[in-house]
PDB file of N, CA and C in Angstrom:
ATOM      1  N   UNK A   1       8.500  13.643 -31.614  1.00  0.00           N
ATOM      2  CA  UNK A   1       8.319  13.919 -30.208  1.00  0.00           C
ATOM      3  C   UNK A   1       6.927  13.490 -29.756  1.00  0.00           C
ATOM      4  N   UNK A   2       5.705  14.012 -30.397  1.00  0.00           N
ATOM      5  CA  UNK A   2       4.782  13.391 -30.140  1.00  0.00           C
ATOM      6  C   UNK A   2       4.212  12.026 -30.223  1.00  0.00           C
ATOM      7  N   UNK A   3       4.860  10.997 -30.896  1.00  0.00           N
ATOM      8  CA  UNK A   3       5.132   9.517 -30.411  1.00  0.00           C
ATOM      9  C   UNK A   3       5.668   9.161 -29.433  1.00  0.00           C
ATOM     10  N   UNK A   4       6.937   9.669 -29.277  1.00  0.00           N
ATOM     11  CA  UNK A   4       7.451   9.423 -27.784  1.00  0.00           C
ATOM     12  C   UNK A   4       6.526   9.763 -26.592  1.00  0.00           C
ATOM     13  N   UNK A   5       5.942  10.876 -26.578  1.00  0.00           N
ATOM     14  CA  UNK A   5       4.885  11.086 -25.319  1.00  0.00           C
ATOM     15  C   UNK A   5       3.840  10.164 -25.366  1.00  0.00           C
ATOM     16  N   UNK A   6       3.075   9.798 -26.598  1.00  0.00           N
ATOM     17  CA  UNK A   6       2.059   8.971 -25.885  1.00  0.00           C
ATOM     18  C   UNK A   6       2.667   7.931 -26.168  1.00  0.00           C
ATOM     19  N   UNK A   7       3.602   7.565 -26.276  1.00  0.00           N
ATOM     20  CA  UNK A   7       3.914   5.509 -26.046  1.00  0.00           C
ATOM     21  C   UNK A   7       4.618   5.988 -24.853  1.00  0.00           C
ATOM     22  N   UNK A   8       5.257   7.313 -23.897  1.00  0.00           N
ATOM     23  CA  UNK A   8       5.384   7.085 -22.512  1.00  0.00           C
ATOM     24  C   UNK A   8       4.371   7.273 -22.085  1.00  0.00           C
ATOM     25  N   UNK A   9       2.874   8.205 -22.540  1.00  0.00           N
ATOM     26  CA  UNK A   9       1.871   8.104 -21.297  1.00  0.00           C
ATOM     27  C   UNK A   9       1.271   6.829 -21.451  1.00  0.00           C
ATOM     28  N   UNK A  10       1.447   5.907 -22.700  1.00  0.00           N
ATOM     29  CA  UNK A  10       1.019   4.744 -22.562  1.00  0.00           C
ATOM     30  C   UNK A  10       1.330   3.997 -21.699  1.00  0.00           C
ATOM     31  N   UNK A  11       2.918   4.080 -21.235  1.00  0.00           N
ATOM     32  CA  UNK A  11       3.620   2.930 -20.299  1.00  0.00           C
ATOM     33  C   UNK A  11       2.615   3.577 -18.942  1.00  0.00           C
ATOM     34  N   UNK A  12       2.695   4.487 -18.756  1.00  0.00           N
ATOM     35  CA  UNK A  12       2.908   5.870 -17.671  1.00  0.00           C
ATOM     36  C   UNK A  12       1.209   5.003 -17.229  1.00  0.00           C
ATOM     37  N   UNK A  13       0.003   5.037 -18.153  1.00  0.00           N
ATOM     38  CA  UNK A  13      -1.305   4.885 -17.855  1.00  0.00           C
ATOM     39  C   UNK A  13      -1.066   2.866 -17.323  1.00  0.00           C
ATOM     40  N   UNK A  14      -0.377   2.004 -17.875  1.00  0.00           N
ATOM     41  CA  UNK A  14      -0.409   0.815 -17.704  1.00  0.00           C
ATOM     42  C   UNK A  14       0.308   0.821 -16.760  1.00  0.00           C
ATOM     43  N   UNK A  15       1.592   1.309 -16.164  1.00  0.00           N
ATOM     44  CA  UNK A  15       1.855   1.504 -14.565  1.00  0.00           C
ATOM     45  C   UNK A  15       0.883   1.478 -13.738  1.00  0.00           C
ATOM     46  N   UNK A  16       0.109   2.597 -14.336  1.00  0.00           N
ATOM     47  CA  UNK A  16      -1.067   2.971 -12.908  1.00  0.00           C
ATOM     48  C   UNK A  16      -1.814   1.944 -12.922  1.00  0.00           C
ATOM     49  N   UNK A  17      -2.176   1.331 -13.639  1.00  0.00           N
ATOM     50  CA  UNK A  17      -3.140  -0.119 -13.987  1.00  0.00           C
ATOM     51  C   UNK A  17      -2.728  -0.720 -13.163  1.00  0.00           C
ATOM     52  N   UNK A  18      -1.505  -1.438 -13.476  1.00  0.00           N
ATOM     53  CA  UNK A  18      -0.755  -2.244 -12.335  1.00  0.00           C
ATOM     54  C   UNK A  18      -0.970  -2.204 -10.881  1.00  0.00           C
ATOM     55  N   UNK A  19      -0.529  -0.815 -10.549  1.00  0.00           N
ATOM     56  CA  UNK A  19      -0.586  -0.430  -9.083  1.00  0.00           C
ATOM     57  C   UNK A  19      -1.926  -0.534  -8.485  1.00  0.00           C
ATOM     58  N   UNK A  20      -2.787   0.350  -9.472  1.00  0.00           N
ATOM     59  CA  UNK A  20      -4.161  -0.076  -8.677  1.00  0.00           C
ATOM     60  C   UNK A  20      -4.655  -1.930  -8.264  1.00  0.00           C
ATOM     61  N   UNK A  21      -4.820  -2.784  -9.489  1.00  0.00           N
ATOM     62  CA  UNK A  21      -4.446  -4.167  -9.158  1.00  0.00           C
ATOM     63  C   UNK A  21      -3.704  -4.446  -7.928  1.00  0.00           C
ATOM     64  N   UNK A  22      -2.577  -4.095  -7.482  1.00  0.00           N
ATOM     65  CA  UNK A  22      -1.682  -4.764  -6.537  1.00  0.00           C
ATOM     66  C   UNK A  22      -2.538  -3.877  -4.907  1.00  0.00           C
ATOM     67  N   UNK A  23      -2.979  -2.937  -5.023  1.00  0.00           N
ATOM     68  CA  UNK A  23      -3.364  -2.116  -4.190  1.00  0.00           C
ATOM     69  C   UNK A  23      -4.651  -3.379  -3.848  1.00  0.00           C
ATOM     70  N   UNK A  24      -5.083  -3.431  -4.834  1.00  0.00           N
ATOM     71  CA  UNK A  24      -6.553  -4.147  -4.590  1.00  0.00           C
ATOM     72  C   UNK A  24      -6.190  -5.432  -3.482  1.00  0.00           C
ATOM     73  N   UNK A  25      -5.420  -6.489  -4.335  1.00  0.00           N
ATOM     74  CA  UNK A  25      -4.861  -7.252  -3.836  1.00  0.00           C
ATOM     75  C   UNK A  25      -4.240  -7.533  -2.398  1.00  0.00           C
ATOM     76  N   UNK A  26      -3.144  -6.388  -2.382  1.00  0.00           N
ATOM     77  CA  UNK A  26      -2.780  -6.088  -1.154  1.00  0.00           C
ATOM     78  C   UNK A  26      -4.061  -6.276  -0.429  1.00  0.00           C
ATOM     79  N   UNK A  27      -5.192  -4.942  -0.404  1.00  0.00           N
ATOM     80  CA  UNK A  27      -6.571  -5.253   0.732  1.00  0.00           C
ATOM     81  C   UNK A  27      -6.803  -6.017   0.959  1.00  0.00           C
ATOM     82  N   UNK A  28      -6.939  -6.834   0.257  1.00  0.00           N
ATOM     83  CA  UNK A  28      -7.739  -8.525   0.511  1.00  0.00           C
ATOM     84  C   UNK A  28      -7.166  -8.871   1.036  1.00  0.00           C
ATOM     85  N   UNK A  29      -5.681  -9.374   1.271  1.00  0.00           N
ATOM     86  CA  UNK A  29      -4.925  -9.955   2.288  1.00  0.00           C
ATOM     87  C   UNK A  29      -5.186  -9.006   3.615  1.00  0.00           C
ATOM     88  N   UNK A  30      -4.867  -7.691   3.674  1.00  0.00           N
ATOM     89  CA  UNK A  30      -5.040  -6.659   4.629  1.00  0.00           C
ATOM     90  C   UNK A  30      -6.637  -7.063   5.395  1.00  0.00           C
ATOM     91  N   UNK A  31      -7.826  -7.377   4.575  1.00  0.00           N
ATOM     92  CA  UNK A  31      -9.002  -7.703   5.117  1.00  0.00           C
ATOM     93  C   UNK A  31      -8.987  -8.687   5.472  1.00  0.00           C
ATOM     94  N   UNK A  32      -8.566  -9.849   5.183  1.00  0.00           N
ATOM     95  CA  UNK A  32      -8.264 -11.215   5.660  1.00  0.00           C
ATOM     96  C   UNK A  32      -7.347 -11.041   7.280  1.00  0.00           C
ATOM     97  N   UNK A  33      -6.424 -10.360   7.077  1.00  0.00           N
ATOM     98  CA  UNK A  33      -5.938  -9.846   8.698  1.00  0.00           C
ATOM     99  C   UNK A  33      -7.133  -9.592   9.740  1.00  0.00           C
ATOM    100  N   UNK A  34      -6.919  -8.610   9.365  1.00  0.00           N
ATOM    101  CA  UNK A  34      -8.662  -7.891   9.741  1.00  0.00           C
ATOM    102  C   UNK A  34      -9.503  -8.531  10.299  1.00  0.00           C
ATOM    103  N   UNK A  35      -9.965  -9.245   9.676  1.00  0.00           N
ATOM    104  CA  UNK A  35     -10.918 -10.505  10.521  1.00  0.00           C
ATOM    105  C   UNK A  35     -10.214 -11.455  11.554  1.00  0.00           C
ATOM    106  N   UNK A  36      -8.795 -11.735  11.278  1.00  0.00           N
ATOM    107  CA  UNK A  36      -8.385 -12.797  12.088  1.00  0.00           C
ATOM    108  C   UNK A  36      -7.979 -12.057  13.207  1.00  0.00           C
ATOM    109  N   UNK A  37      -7.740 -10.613  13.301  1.00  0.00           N
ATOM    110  CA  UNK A  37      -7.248  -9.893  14.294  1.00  0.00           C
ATOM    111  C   UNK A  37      -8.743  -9.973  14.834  1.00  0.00           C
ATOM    112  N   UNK A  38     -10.199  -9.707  14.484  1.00  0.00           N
ATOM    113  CA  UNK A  38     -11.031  -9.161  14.867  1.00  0.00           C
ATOM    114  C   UNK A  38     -11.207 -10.291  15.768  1.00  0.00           C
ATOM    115  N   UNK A  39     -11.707 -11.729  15.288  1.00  0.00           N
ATOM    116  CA  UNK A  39     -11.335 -12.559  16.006  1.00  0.00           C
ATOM    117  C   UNK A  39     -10.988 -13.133  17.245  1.00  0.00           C
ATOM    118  N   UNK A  40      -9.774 -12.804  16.960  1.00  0.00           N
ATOM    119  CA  UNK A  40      -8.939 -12.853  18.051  1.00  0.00           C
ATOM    120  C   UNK A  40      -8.856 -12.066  19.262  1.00  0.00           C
ATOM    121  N   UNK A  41      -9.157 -11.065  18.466  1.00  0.00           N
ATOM    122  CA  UNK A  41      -9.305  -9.964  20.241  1.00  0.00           C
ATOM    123  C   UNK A  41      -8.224  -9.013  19.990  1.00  0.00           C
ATOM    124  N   UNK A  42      -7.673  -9.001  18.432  1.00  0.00           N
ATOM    125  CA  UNK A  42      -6.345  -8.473  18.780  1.00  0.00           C
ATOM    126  C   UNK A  42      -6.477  -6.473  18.191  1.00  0.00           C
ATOM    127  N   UNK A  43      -5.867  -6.056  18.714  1.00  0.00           N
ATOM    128  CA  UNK A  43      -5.830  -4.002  18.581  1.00  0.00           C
ATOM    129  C   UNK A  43      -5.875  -4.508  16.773  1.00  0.00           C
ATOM    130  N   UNK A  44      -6.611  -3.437  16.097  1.00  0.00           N
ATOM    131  CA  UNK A  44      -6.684  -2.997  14.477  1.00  0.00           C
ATOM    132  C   UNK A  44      -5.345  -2.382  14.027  1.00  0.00           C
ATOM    133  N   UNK A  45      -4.235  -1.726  15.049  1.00  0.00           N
ATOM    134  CA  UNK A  45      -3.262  -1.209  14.576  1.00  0.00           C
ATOM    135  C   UNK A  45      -1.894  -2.574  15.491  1.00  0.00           C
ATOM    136  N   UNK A  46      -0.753  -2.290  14.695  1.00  0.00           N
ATOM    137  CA  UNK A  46       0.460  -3.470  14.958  1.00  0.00           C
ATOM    138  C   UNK A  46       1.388  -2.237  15.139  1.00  0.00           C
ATOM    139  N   UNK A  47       1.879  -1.312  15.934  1.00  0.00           N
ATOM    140  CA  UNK A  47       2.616   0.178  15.402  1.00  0.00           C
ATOM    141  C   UNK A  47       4.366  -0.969  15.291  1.00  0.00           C
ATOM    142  N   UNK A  48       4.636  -1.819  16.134  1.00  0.00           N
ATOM    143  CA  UNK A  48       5.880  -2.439  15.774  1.00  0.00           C
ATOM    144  C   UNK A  48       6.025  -2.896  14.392  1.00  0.00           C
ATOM    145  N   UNK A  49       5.076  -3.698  13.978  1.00  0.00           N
ATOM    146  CA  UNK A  49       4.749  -4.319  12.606  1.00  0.00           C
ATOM    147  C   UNK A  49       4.957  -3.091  11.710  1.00  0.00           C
ATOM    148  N   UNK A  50       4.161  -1.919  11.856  1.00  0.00           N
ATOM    149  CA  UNK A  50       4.184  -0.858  11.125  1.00  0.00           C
ATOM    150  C   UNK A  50       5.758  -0.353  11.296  1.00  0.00           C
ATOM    151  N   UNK A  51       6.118  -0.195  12.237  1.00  0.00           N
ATOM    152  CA  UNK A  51       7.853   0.592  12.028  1.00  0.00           C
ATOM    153  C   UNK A  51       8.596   0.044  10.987  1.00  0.00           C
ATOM    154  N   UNK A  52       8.968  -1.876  11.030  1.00  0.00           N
ATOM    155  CA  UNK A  52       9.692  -2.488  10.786  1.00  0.00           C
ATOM    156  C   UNK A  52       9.099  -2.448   8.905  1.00  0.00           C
ATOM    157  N   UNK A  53       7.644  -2.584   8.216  1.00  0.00           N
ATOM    158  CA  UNK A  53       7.263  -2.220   7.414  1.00  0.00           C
ATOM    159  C   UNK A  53       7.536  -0.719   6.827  1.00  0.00           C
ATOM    160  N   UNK A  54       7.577   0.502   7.473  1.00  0.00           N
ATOM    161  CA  UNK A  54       8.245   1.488   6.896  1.00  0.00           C
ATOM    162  C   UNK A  54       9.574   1.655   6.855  1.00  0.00           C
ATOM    163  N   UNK A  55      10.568   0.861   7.777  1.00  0.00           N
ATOM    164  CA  UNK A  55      11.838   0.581   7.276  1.00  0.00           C
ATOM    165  C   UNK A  55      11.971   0.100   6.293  1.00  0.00           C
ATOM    166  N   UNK A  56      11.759  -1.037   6.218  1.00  0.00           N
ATOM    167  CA  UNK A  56      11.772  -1.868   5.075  1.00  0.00           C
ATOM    168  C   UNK A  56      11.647  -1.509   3.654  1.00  0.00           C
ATOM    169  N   UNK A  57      10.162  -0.576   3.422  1.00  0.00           N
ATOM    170  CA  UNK A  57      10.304   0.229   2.385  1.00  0.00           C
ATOM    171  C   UNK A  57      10.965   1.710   2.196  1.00  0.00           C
ATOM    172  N   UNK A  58      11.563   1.809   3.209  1.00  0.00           N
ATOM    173  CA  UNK A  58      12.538   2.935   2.774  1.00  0.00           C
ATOM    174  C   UNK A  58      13.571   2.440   2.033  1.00  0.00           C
ATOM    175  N   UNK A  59      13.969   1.548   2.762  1.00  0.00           N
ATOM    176  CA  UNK A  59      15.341   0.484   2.394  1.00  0.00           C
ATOM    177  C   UNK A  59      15.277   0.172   0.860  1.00  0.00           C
ATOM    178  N   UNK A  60      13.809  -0.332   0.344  1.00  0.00           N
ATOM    179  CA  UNK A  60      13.693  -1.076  -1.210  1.00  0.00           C
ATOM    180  C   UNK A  60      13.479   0.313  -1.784  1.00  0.00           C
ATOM    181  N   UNK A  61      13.122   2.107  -1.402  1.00  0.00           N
ATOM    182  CA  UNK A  61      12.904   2.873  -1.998  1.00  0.00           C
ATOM    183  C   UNK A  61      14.279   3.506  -2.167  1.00  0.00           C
ATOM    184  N   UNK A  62      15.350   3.217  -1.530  1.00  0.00           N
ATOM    185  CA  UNK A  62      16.309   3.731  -1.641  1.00  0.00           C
ATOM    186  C   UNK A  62      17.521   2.765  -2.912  1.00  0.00           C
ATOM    187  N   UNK A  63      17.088   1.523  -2.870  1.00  0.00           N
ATOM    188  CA  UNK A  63      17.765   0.924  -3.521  1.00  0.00           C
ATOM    189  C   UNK A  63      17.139   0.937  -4.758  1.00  0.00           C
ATOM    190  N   UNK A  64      15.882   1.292  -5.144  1.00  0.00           N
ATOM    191  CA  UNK A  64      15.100   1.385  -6.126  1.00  0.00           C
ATOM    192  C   UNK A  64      15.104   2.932  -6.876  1.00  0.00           C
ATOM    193  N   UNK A  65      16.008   3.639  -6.402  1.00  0.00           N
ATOM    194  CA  UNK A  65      16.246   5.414  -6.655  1.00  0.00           C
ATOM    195  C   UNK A  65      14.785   5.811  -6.462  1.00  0.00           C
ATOM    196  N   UNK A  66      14.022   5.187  -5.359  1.00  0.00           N
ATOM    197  CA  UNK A  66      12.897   6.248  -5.401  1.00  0.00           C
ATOM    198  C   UNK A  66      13.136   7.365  -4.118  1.00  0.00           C
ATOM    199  N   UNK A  67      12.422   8.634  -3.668  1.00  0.00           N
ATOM    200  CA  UNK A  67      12.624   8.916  -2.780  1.00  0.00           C
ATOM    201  C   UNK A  67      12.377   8.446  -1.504  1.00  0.00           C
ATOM    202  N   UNK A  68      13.147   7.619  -0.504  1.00  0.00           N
ATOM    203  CA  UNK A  68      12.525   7.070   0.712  1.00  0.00           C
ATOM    204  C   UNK A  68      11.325   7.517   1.797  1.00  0.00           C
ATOM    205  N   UNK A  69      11.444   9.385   1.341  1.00  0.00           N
ATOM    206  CA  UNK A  69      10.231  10.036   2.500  1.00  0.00           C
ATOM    207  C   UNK A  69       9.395   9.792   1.755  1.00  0.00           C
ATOM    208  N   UNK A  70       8.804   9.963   0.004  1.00  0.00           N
ATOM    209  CA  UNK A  70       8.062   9.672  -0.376  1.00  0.00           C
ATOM    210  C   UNK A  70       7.285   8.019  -0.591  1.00  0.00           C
ATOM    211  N   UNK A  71       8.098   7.085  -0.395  1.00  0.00           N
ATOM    212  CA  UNK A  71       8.067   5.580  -0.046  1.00  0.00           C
ATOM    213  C   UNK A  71       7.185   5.584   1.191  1.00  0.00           C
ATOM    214  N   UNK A  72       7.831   6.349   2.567  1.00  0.00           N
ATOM    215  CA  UNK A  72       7.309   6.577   3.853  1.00  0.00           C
ATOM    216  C   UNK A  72       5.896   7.253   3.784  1.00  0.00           C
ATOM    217  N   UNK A  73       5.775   8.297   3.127  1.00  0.00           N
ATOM    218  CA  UNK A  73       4.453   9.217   3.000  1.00  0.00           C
ATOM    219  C   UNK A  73       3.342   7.866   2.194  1.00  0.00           C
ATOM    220  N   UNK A  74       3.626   7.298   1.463  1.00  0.00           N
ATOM    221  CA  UNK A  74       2.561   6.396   0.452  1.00  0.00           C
ATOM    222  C   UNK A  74       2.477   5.018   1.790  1.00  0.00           C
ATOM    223  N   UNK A  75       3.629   4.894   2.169  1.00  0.00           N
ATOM    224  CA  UNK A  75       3.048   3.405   3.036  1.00  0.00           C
ATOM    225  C   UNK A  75       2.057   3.676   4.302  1.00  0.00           C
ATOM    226  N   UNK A  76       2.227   5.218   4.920  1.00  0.00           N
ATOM    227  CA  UNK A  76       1.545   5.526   6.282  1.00  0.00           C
ATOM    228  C   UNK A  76       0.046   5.659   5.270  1.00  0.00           C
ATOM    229  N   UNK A  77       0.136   6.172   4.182  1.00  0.00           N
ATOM    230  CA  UNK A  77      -1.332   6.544   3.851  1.00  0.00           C
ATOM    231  C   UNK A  77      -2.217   5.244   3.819  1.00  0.00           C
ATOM    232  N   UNK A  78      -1.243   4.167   3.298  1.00  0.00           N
ATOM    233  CA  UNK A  78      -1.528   2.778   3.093  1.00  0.00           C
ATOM    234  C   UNK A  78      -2.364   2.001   4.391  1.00  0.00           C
ATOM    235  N   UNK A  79      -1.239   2.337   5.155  1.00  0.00           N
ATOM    236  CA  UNK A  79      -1.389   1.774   6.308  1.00  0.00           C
ATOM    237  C   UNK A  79      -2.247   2.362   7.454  1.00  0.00           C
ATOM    238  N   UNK A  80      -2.792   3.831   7.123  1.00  0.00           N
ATOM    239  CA  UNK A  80      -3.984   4.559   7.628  1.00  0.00           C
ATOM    240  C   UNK A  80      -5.266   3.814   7.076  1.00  0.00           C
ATOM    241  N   UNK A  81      -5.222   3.551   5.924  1.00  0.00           N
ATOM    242  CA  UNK A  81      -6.361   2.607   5.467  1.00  0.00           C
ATOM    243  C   UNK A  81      -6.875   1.381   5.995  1.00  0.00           C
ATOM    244  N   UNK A  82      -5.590   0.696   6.274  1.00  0.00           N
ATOM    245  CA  UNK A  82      -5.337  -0.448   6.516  1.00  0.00           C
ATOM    246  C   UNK A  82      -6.423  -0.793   7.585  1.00  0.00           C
ATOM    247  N   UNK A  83      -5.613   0.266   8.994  1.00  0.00           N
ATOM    248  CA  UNK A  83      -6.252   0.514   9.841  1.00  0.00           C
ATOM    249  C   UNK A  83      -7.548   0.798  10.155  1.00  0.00           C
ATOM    250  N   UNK A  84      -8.322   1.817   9.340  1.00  0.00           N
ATOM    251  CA  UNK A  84      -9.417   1.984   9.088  1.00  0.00           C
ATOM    252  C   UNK A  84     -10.738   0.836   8.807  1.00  0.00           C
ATOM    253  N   UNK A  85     -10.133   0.163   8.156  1.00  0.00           N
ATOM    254  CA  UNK A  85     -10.897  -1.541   7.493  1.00  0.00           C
ATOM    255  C   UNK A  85     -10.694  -2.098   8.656  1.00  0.00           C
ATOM    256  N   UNK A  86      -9.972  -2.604   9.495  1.00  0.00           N
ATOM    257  CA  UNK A  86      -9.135  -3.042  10.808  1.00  0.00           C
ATOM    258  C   UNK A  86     -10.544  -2.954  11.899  1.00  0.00           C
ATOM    259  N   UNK A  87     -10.504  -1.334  11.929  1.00  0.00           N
ATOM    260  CA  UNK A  87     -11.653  -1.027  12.999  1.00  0.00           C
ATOM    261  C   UNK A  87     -13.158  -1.082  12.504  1.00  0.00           C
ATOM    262  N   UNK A  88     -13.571  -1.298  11.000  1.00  0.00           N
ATOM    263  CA  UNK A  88     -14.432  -1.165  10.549  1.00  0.00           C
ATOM    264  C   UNK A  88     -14.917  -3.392  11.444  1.00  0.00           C
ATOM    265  N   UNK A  89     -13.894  -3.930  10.634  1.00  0.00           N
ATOM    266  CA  UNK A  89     -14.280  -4.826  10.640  1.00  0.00           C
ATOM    267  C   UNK A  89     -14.579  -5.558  12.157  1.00  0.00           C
ATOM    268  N   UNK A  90     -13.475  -4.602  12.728  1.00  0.00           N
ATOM    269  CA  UNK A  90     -13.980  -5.155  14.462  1.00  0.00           C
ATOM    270  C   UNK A  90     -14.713  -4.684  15.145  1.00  0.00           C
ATOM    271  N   UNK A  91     -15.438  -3.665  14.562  1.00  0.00           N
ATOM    272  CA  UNK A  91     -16.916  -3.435  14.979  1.00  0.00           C
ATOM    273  C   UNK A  91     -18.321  -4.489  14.134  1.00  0.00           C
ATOM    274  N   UNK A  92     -17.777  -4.883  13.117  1.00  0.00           N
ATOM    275  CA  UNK A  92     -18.941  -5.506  12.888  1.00  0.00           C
ATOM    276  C   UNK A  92     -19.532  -6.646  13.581  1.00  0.00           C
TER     277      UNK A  92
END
């Protein structure tokens, strides 16, 4: 039994590895927005962009057996960030 737990908290710790990476990633594109919105003149928040994005991942959280409100709760937090960098950067 105690092999089985740490070769799953092993997978369990290299998941989180992953995610943080893709999180990172994600920003950079998200900051790259950011500027071109700043740019442009355009609002730090998209709330249409944002609907059609939390559909969307409900949709892949549901087909993925994850829970969809919890899919919804992680993308608004996401996308509170998002926002945040958004207005950071269009004040600079």
């Amino acid at each position: 039994m105690r092999n089985e737990l740490i070769e799953l908290r092993d997978s369990i710790d290299n998941i989180d590895a992953a995610v943080v990476h893709m999180l990172a990633e994600r920003f950079k594109c998200t900051q790259r927005v950011g500027r071109l919105k700043a740019d442009h003149d355009l609002p730090p928040a998209d709330p249409a962009r944002e609907a059609r994005q939390i559909a969307r991942l409900r949709e892949l959280a549901v087909s993925a057996k994850l829970d969809p409100a919890f899919a919804e709760k992680l993308l608004n937090f996401v996308i509170a960030e998002v926002i945040r960098h958004h207005e950071t950067i269009a004040r600079a």
